[in-house]
């Protein structure tokens, strides 16, 4: 689920097809994600920076409360926190009494000093983090703030009680939920959201290789194979209209808050895999969107 992978250094200048070959090769080597993370080759976002952790949560939270004021002591769910769980502490400072952080693996590498830095940053912004400066470790901090870090993706959503999440958000994560898993993911997400819950999500439809749509060159048989999907560059390739429809089928209303488009299709139709050739041009023009999700019955009242 997490997946907000970002190439570092020279990888930014490598052609997309060489990145595919390199990642396929590297993924078969007997090293963990933590090893590549320490080398600076791959990262799941940049939320391990206290400044960014605060500003990013604040931005998504502001989008939600523009639509509806959250109740005192709201509960919060972040999908795909990536390399850091600092956002859970930020949510607590903004009034969350319980926080779930759900990812597809244990990617976070947060230290107690990181939490202290976030506490200092929040205090400068007029927000108090309700933990003692004498807290000695991360586990103690998570207990004190009622933060649960779950790392089994959609299966972890099943551990959250029904109808308890008031605010849920993600930053360029949903495109990494596997295509086969996405319908169940949306059903589980709808199950845990409270009757008047609200969510804000940014979704990046680019290929995460070169910022284009080169991932659409491959057939489903190739792209969805474990050989490819486990190599660190997987996206589900759902087109914006398909993803929005799956959310609607699960019981969400969907409002597009913003949209980034290409001026023209970034890939020639002749280079599309057969699965995509019949789709309209519009499905290939959207690079990124930000959406607001609410339970359908709330909107229909």
Coordinates of C-alpha atoms in Angstrom, one line a residue, residues 150 182 267 282:
X150 CA -0.5 -1.6 11.2
X182 CA -8.6 -2.5 -4.9
X267 CA 2.2 8.1 -24.9
X282 CA -9.4 11.6 -21.4

